[in-house]
PDB file of C-alpha atoms in Angstrom:
ATOM      1  CA  ASP A   1      34.823 -10.425  40.082  1.00 65.00           C
ATOM      2  CA  ALA A   2      36.517 -11.502  37.081  1.00 68.00           C
ATOM      3  CA  GLY A   3      36.129 -10.278  33.847  1.00 92.00           C
ATOM      4  CA  ILE A   4      34.125 -12.773  32.216  1.00 96.00           C
ATOM      5  CA  THR A   5      31.037 -11.615  30.605  1.00 97.00           C
ATOM      6  CA  GLN A   6      28.421 -13.151  28.465  1.00 98.00           C
ATOM      7  CA  SER A   7      26.423 -11.797  24.947  1.00 97.00           C
ATOM      8  CA  PRO A   8      23.540 -12.154  25.536  1.00 98.00           C
ATOM      9  CA  ARG A   9      22.394 -11.724  28.712  1.00 97.00           C
ATOM     10  CA  HIS A  10      18.330 -11.643  28.013  1.00 97.00           C
ATOM     11  CA  LYS A  11      16.624 -14.662  24.880  1.00 97.00           C
ATOM     12  CA  VAL A  12      13.685 -15.097  24.235  1.00 98.00           C
ATOM     13  CA  THR A  13      13.780 -16.686  20.882  1.00 97.00           C
ATOM     14  CA  GLU A  14      10.942 -19.591  19.114  1.00 97.00           C
ATOM     15  CA  THR A  15      11.330 -23.611  19.143  1.00 97.00           C
ATOM     16  CA  GLY A  16      13.331 -24.514  16.840  1.00 97.00           C
ATOM     17  CA  THR A  17      15.402 -21.701  15.916  1.00 96.00           C
ATOM     18  CA  PRO A  18      18.593 -21.693  15.864  1.00 96.00           C
ATOM     19  CA  VAL A  19      20.548 -19.368  19.404  1.00 97.00           C
ATOM     20  CA  THR A  20      24.272 -19.030  20.797  1.00 98.00           C
ATOM     21  CA  LEU A  21      25.420 -17.778  23.876  1.00 98.00           C
ATOM     22  CA  ARG A  22      28.558 -15.998  23.598  1.00 98.00           C
ATOM     23  CA  CYS A  23      31.674 -15.706  26.911  1.00 98.00           C
ATOM     24  CA  HIS A  24      34.390 -14.079  26.914  1.00 98.00           C
ATOM     25  CA  GLN A  25      36.963 -13.161  29.516  1.00 97.00           C
ATOM     26  CA  THR A  26      39.989 -11.406  29.946  1.00 96.00           C
ATOM     27  CA  GLU A  27      42.248 -13.666  32.179  1.00 91.00           C
ATOM     28  CA  ASN A  28      42.921 -15.611  29.994  1.00 91.00           C
ATOM     29  CA  HIS A  29      42.705 -18.357  31.916  1.00 91.00           C
ATOM     30  CA  ARG A  30      43.295 -21.793  29.781  1.00 90.00           C
ATOM     31  CA  TYR A  31      40.293 -23.483  30.780  1.00 92.00           C
ATOM     32  CA  MET A  32      36.345 -22.549  30.472  1.00 94.00           C
ATOM     33  CA  TYR A  33      32.686 -24.089  31.014  1.00 95.00           C
ATOM     34  CA  TRP A  34      29.507 -24.148  30.551  1.00 97.00           C
ATOM     35  CA  TYR A  35      26.926 -24.655  32.505  1.00 97.00           C
ATOM     36  CA  ARG A  36      22.605 -24.584  33.384  1.00 97.00           C
ATOM     37  CA  GLN A  37      20.985 -24.025  35.701  1.00 96.00           C
ATOM     38  CA  ASP A  38      18.145 -24.621  36.672  1.00 93.00           C
ATOM     39  CA  PRO A  39      15.407 -25.200  39.721  1.00 84.00           C
ATOM     40  CA  GLY A  40      16.288 -27.961  42.031  1.00 77.00           C
ATOM     41  CA  HIS A  41      18.840 -29.551  40.033  1.00 79.00           C
ATOM     42  CA  GLY A  42      21.595 -26.379  41.098  1.00 86.00           C
ATOM     43  CA  LEU A  43      24.473 -25.856  37.924  1.00 93.00           C
ATOM     44  CA  ARG A  44      25.561 -28.930  35.746  1.00 94.00           C
ATOM     45  CA  LEU A  45      27.929 -28.583  33.466  1.00 93.00           C
ATOM     46  CA  ILE A  46      27.158 -29.366  29.333  1.00 96.00           C
ATOM     47  CA  HIS A  47      30.493 -28.547  27.294  1.00 95.00           C
ATOM     48  CA  TYR A  48      33.740 -27.386  29.286  1.00 93.00           C
ATOM     49  CA  SER A  49      37.595 -26.684  27.026  1.00 94.00           C
ATOM     50  CA  TYR A  50      40.900 -27.092  28.379  1.00 90.00           C
ATOM     51  CA  GLY A  51      42.661 -25.297  25.464  1.00 90.00           C
ATOM     52  CA  VAL A  52      41.256 -23.766  22.205  1.00 92.00           C
ATOM     53  CA  LYS A  53      39.950 -26.213  19.686  1.00 91.00           C
ATOM     54  CA  ASP A  54      40.334 -28.749  22.681  1.00 92.00           C
ATOM     55  CA  THR A  55      36.944 -29.597  24.557  1.00 93.00           C
ATOM     56  CA  ASP A  56      35.430 -32.545  26.215  1.00 91.00           C
ATOM     57  CA  LYS A  57      30.791 -33.318  26.880  1.00 92.00           C
ATOM     58  CA  GLY A  58      29.684 -32.994  30.276  1.00 91.00           C
ATOM     59  CA  GLU A  59      26.332 -34.388  31.897  1.00 89.00           C
ATOM     60  CA  VAL A  60      24.039 -32.916  29.641  1.00 94.00           C
ATOM     61  CA  SER A  61      25.652 -32.915  26.557  1.00 95.00           C
ATOM     62  CA  ASP A  62      23.005 -33.654  24.778  1.00 95.00           C
ATOM     63  CA  GLY A  63      21.571 -30.660  22.443  1.00 96.00           C
ATOM     64  CA  TYR A  64      24.439 -28.092  22.917  1.00 97.00           C
ATOM     65  CA  SER A  65      27.833 -27.778  20.497  1.00 97.00           C
ATOM     66  CA  VAL A  66      29.787 -25.410  21.229  1.00 97.00           C
ATOM     67  CA  SER A  67      33.527 -23.607  20.250  1.00 97.00           C
ATOM     68  CA  ARG A  68      36.713 -22.344  21.176  1.00 97.00           C
ATOM     69  CA  SER A  69      39.058 -20.710  18.310  1.00 95.00           C
ATOM     70  CA  LYS A  70      40.076 -18.329  20.696  1.00 95.00           C
ATOM     71  CA  THR A  71      41.358 -18.374  24.371  1.00 94.00           C
ATOM     72  CA  GLU A  72      39.000 -15.518  25.203  1.00 96.00           C
ATOM     73  CA  ASP A  73      35.924 -16.743  23.312  1.00 97.00           C
ATOM     74  CA  PHE A  74      34.050 -19.476  24.217  1.00 98.00           C
ATOM     75  CA  LEU A  75      31.050 -20.255  22.178  1.00 98.00           C
ATOM     76  CA  LEU A  76      27.087 -22.430  23.175  1.00 98.00           C
ATOM     77  CA  THR A  77      25.257 -24.138  19.955  1.00 98.00           C
ATOM     78  CA  LEU A  78      22.009 -24.517  20.606  1.00 97.00           C
ATOM     79  CA  GLU A  79      21.405 -25.733  17.165  1.00 93.00           C
ATOM     80  CA  SER A  80      17.607 -26.554  17.672  1.00 96.00           C
ATOM     81  CA  ALA A  81      15.799 -24.894  20.469  1.00 97.00           C
ATOM     82  CA  THR A  82      13.213 -26.864  22.468  1.00 97.00           C
ATOM     83  CA  SER A  83      11.512 -25.197  25.660  1.00 97.00           C
ATOM     84  CA  SER A  84      13.496 -28.165  27.488  1.00 96.00           C
ATOM     85  CA  GLN A  85      16.371 -25.495  27.551  1.00 97.00           C
ATOM     86  CA  THR A  86      15.419 -22.450  28.910  1.00 97.00           C
ATOM     87  CA  SER A  87      17.469 -22.424  32.062  1.00 97.00           C
ATOM     88  CA  VAL A  88      20.181 -20.045  32.903  1.00 97.00           C
ATOM     89  CA  TYR A  89      23.019 -20.532  31.294  1.00 98.00           C
ATOM     90  CA  PHE A  90      26.593 -19.453  33.558  1.00 98.00           C
ATOM     91  CA  CYS A  91      29.973 -19.683  31.813  1.00 97.00           C
ATOM     92  CA  ALA A  92      32.710 -19.615  34.078  1.00 95.00           C
ATOM     93  CA  ILE A  93      36.917 -19.505  34.474  1.00 94.00           C
ATOM     94  CA  SER A  94      40.463 -21.772  35.542  1.00 90.00           C
ATOM     95  CA  GLU A  95      43.182 -20.901  35.222  1.00 83.00           C
ATOM     96  CA  SER A  96      45.087 -24.367  35.009  1.00 68.00           C
ATOM     97  CA  THR A  97      45.993 -27.289  36.517  1.00 57.00           C
ATOM     98  CA  THR A  98      47.378 -25.565  39.247  1.00 56.00           C
ATOM     99  CA  SER A  99      43.834 -24.193  40.162  1.00 61.00           C
ATOM    100  CA  ASP A 100      41.254 -25.623  40.382  1.00 76.00           C
ATOM    101  CA  THR A 101      38.106 -22.349  41.853  1.00 86.00           C
ATOM    102  CA  GLN A 102      36.030 -21.333  38.936  1.00 91.00           C
ATOM    103  CA  TYR A 103      35.336 -17.388  38.575  1.00 93.00           C
ATOM    104  CA  PHE A 104      31.822 -17.615  37.273  1.00 96.00           C
ATOM    105  CA  GLY A 105      30.002 -14.730  33.878  1.00 97.00           C
ATOM    106  CA  PRO A 106      27.465 -12.939  34.658  1.00 97.00           C
ATOM    107  CA  GLY A 107      24.705 -15.329  33.174  1.00 97.00           C
ATOM    108  CA  THR A 108      22.015 -15.989  30.289  1.00 98.00           C
ATOM    109  CA  ARG A 109      19.117 -15.928  30.457  1.00 97.00           C
ATOM    110  CA  LEU A 110      17.246 -17.881  27.579  1.00 98.00           C
ATOM    111  CA  THR A 111      13.535 -18.919  26.673  1.00 97.00           C
ATOM    112  CA  VAL A 112      12.486 -20.310  24.517  1.00 97.00           C
ATOM    113  CA  LEU A 113       8.746 -20.428  23.513  1.00 96.00           C
TER     114      LEU A 113
ATOM    115  CA  GLY B   1      31.012 -40.142  37.590  1.00 80.00           C
ATOM    116  CA  GLU B   2      30.938 -37.961  40.638  1.00 87.00           C
ATOM    117  CA  ASN B   3      27.442 -37.113  42.625  1.00 92.00           C
ATOM    118  CA  VAL B   4      27.149 -34.921  45.201  1.00 95.00           C
ATOM    119  CA  GLU B   5      23.818 -34.532  47.466  1.00 96.00           C
ATOM    120  CA  GLN B   6      22.724 -31.161  49.474  1.00 97.00           C
ATOM    121  CA  HIS B   7      20.982 -30.509  52.781  1.00 97.00           C
ATOM    122  CA  PRO B   8      18.912 -29.300  52.950  1.00 97.00           C
ATOM    123  CA  SER B   9      17.062 -28.064  50.524  1.00 96.00           C
ATOM    124  CA  THR B  10      16.211 -24.476  53.133  1.00 97.00           C
ATOM    125  CA  LEU B  11      17.650 -23.708  56.043  1.00 98.00           C
ATOM    126  CA  SER B  12      16.159 -21.288  58.210  1.00 98.00           C
ATOM    127  CA  VAL B  13      17.522 -19.243  60.900  1.00 97.00           C
ATOM    128  CA  GLN B  14      17.353 -16.444  63.625  1.00 97.00           C
ATOM    129  CA  GLU B  15      20.118 -13.695  63.272  1.00 97.00           C
ATOM    130  CA  GLY B  16      22.946 -14.684  65.734  1.00 97.00           C
ATOM    131  CA  ASP B  17      22.678 -18.160  65.711  1.00 97.00           C
ATOM    132  CA  SER B  18      24.918 -20.194  63.511  1.00 98.00           C
ATOM    133  CA  ALA B  19      24.137 -22.102  60.041  1.00 98.00           C
ATOM    134  CA  VAL B  20      25.060 -25.828  58.943  1.00 98.00           C
ATOM    135  CA  ILE B  21      25.079 -27.226  55.476  1.00 98.00           C
ATOM    136  CA  LYS B  22      26.043 -30.986  54.416  1.00 98.00           C
ATOM    137  CA  CYS B  23      27.145 -32.193  51.798  1.00 98.00           C
ATOM    138  CA  THR B  24      28.078 -35.736  50.722  1.00 98.00           C
ATOM    139  CA  TYR B  25      30.587 -37.402  47.755  1.00 96.00           C
ATOM    140  CA  SER B  26      30.989 -40.070  46.398  1.00 95.00           C
ATOM    141  CA  ASP B  27      33.771 -40.361  44.137  1.00 92.00           C
ATOM    142  CA  SER B  28      36.644 -41.209  45.792  1.00 91.00           C
ATOM    143  CA  ALA B  29      39.605 -39.496  43.979  1.00 89.00           C
ATOM    144  CA  SER B  30      37.110 -36.472  44.673  1.00 91.00           C
ATOM    145  CA  ASN B  31      39.886 -33.560  46.120  1.00 90.00           C
ATOM    146  CA  TYR B  32      38.307 -30.024  46.247  1.00 91.00           C
ATOM    147  CA  PHE B  33      35.618 -28.423  47.779  1.00 94.00           C
ATOM    148  CA  PRO B  34      34.243 -25.374  47.068  1.00 95.00           C
ATOM    149  CA  TRP B  35      31.175 -23.223  48.010  1.00 97.00           C
ATOM    150  CA  TYR B  36      29.242 -20.639  46.220  1.00 97.00           C
ATOM    151  CA  LYS B  37      26.974 -18.328  47.555  1.00 98.00           C
ATOM    152  CA  GLN B  38      24.186 -16.914  44.957  1.00 97.00           C
ATOM    153  CA  GLU B  39      21.817 -14.351  44.930  1.00 96.00           C
ATOM    154  CA  LEU B  40      18.712 -13.756  43.333  1.00 93.00           C
ATOM    155  CA  GLY B  41      19.762 -13.060  39.749  1.00 91.00           C
ATOM    156  CA  LYS B  42      23.414 -12.907  40.817  1.00 95.00           C
ATOM    157  CA  ARG B  43      26.256 -15.280  39.782  1.00 96.00           C
ATOM    158  CA  PRO B  44      27.636 -18.424  41.961  1.00 96.00           C
ATOM    159  CA  GLN B  45      30.366 -16.477  44.532  1.00 96.00           C
ATOM    160  CA  LEU B  46      33.092 -18.391  45.851  1.00 95.00           C
ATOM    161  CA  ILE B  47      32.959 -18.306  49.728  1.00 97.00           C
ATOM    162  CA  ILE B  48      35.112 -20.818  50.847  1.00 96.00           C
ATOM    163  CA  ASP B  49      37.358 -23.354  49.660  1.00 94.00           C
ATOM    164  CA  ILE B  50      39.073 -26.833  50.826  1.00 93.00           C
ATOM    165  CA  ARG B  51      41.275 -29.361  49.824  1.00 90.00           C
ATOM    166  CA  SER B  52      42.063 -32.509  50.372  1.00 84.00           C
ATOM    167  CA  ASN B  53      44.968 -32.355  52.774  1.00 84.00           C
ATOM    168  CA  VAL B  54      43.329 -29.803  54.964  1.00 83.00           C
ATOM    169  CA  GLY B  55      40.853 -31.135  57.325  1.00 90.00           C
ATOM    170  CA  GLU B  56      39.219 -27.235  58.067  1.00 94.00           C
ATOM    171  CA  LYS B  57      39.409 -23.993  57.194  1.00 93.00           C
ATOM    172  CA  LYS B  58      37.384 -21.009  59.001  1.00 96.00           C
ATOM    173  CA  ASP B  59      37.186 -17.858  56.773  1.00 94.00           C
ATOM    174  CA  GLN B  60      35.986 -14.942  60.271  1.00 95.00           C
ATOM    175  CA  ARG B  61      32.324 -16.683  60.289  1.00 97.00           C
ATOM    176  CA  ILE B  62      32.773 -18.937  57.698  1.00 98.00           C
ATOM    177  CA  ALA B  63      33.936 -22.371  57.803  1.00 97.00           C
ATOM    178  CA  VAL B  64      33.273 -25.675  55.893  1.00 97.00           C
ATOM    179  CA  THR B  65      35.096 -29.228  57.774  1.00 96.00           C
ATOM    180  CA  LEU B  66      35.773 -32.066  55.196  1.00 96.00           C
ATOM    181  CA  ASN B  67      36.409 -36.399  56.584  1.00 95.00           C
ATOM    182  CA  LYS B  68      37.455 -38.160  53.870  1.00 93.00           C
ATOM    183  CA  THR B  69      36.161 -41.160  55.306  1.00 93.00           C
ATOM    184  CA  ALA B  70      32.444 -40.047  55.455  1.00 94.00           C
ATOM    185  CA  LYS B  71      33.282 -38.376  51.722  1.00 95.00           C
ATOM    186  CA  HIS B  72      30.804 -35.738  53.701  1.00 95.00           C
ATOM    187  CA  PHE B  73      31.934 -31.565  54.235  1.00 97.00           C
ATOM    188  CA  SER B  74      30.208 -29.143  55.648  1.00 98.00           C
ATOM    189  CA  LEU B  75      29.920 -25.447  55.661  1.00 98.00           C
ATOM    190  CA  HIS B  76      29.090 -23.132  58.829  1.00 98.00           C
ATOM    191  CA  ILE B  77      28.362 -20.400  58.924  1.00 98.00           C
ATOM    192  CA  THR B  78      28.782 -18.335  62.148  1.00 97.00           C
ATOM    193  CA  GLU B  79      26.611 -15.766  64.278  1.00 97.00           C
ATOM    194  CA  THR B  80      24.315 -15.179  61.037  1.00 97.00           C
ATOM    195  CA  GLN B  81      23.129 -12.091  58.884  1.00 97.00           C
ATOM    196  CA  PRO B  82      20.164 -10.563  57.108  1.00 96.00           C
ATOM    197  CA  GLU B  83      22.823 -10.137  53.873  1.00 96.00           C
ATOM    198  CA  ASP B  84      24.172 -14.368  54.352  1.00 97.00           C
ATOM    199  CA  SER B  85      20.329 -14.834  53.019  1.00 98.00           C
ATOM    200  CA  ALA B  86      21.257 -17.274  49.699  1.00 97.00           C
ATOM    201  CA  VAL B  87      21.423 -19.758  48.257  1.00 97.00           C
ATOM    202  CA  TYR B  88      24.413 -22.397  48.930  1.00 98.00           C
ATOM    203  CA  PHE B  89      25.906 -23.990  47.044  1.00 97.00           C
ATOM    204  CA  CYS B  90      28.931 -27.689  47.083  1.00 97.00           C
ATOM    205  CA  ALA B  91      30.855 -28.981  44.373  1.00 95.00           C
ATOM    206  CA  ALA B  92      32.972 -31.505  44.520  1.00 93.00           C
ATOM    207  CA  SER B  93      36.064 -32.240  41.654  1.00 88.00           C
ATOM    208  CA  SER B  94      39.061 -33.483  41.289  1.00 82.00           C
ATOM    209  CA  THR B  95      42.376 -33.118  39.516  1.00 74.00           C
ATOM    210  CA  GLY B  96      41.054 -35.648  36.594  1.00 69.00           C
ATOM    211  CA  ARG B  97      37.963 -34.327  36.098  1.00 69.00           C
ATOM    212  CA  ARG B  98      38.202 -30.850  36.246  1.00 70.00           C
ATOM    213  CA  ALA B  99      34.761 -29.885  35.888  1.00 82.00           C
ATOM    214  CA  LEU B 100      32.765 -29.122  39.011  1.00 89.00           C
ATOM    215  CA  THR B 101      29.745 -31.370  39.678  1.00 92.00           C
ATOM    216  CA  PHE B 102      27.353 -29.177  41.819  1.00 93.00           C
ATOM    217  CA  GLY B 103      24.863 -29.999  44.852  1.00 94.00           C
ATOM    218  CA  SER B 104      21.742 -28.862  44.583  1.00 94.00           C
ATOM    219  CA  GLY B 105      21.825 -26.238  46.475  1.00 95.00           C
ATOM    220  CA  THR B 106      20.567 -24.706  50.186  1.00 97.00           C
ATOM    221  CA  ARG B 107      18.210 -22.366  50.447  1.00 97.00           C
ATOM    222  CA  LEU B 108      19.845 -20.060  54.005  1.00 98.00           C
ATOM    223  CA  GLN B 109      17.136 -17.191  54.970  1.00 98.00           C
ATOM    224  CA  VAL B 110      17.865 -15.311  58.279  1.00 97.00           C
ATOM    225  CA  GLN B 111      15.346 -13.229  60.077  1.00 95.00           C
ATOM    226  CA  PRO B 112      16.220 -10.521  61.442  1.00 91.00           C
TER     227      PRO B 112
END
């Protein structure tokens, strides 16, 4: 597996609380992505980053924000968690414009009560 | 934006049979088509990919075909084994779009 870690791996929180998920890579890859996975929907893109401080929205970005202050870290924040954000969150990385191949982290299972 | 549809949603085959999963995409600019395998509780793992300048690619028992005119691509697994049981996802992206758009997945069960 590519050098990607996610933390925490599991989290249970309450509606209305802020939550931050972390993705850390040791591959020095330029692109990083956050997806959420829900039954029947496959994986859907939340946000992605194409460099330090460079981010863009995906198809399901409402309620989420991201930050990337270092090449190796990409943070996903739920400002005020809702039950609809209960999901498994995957981070992915890809090397550069010459390679589209994406490698996934182990995932974070988030439950919002 | 891109839309990727995947069929069937579930597929059950006998060990040794072949399995075929099909995907269609909407954006003619898409030029990269990977397939991922995801076992229960694990991360998606790339198993094969194809770019738009080729029509077919093989890797042992796995092959992918691409028809750009019809905007569809398929995953073929021959001589299936119980360890092939998993959820398979197709995806598409373009050089300009970067991020992958995934199909909704196919649960493959290989019966021993």
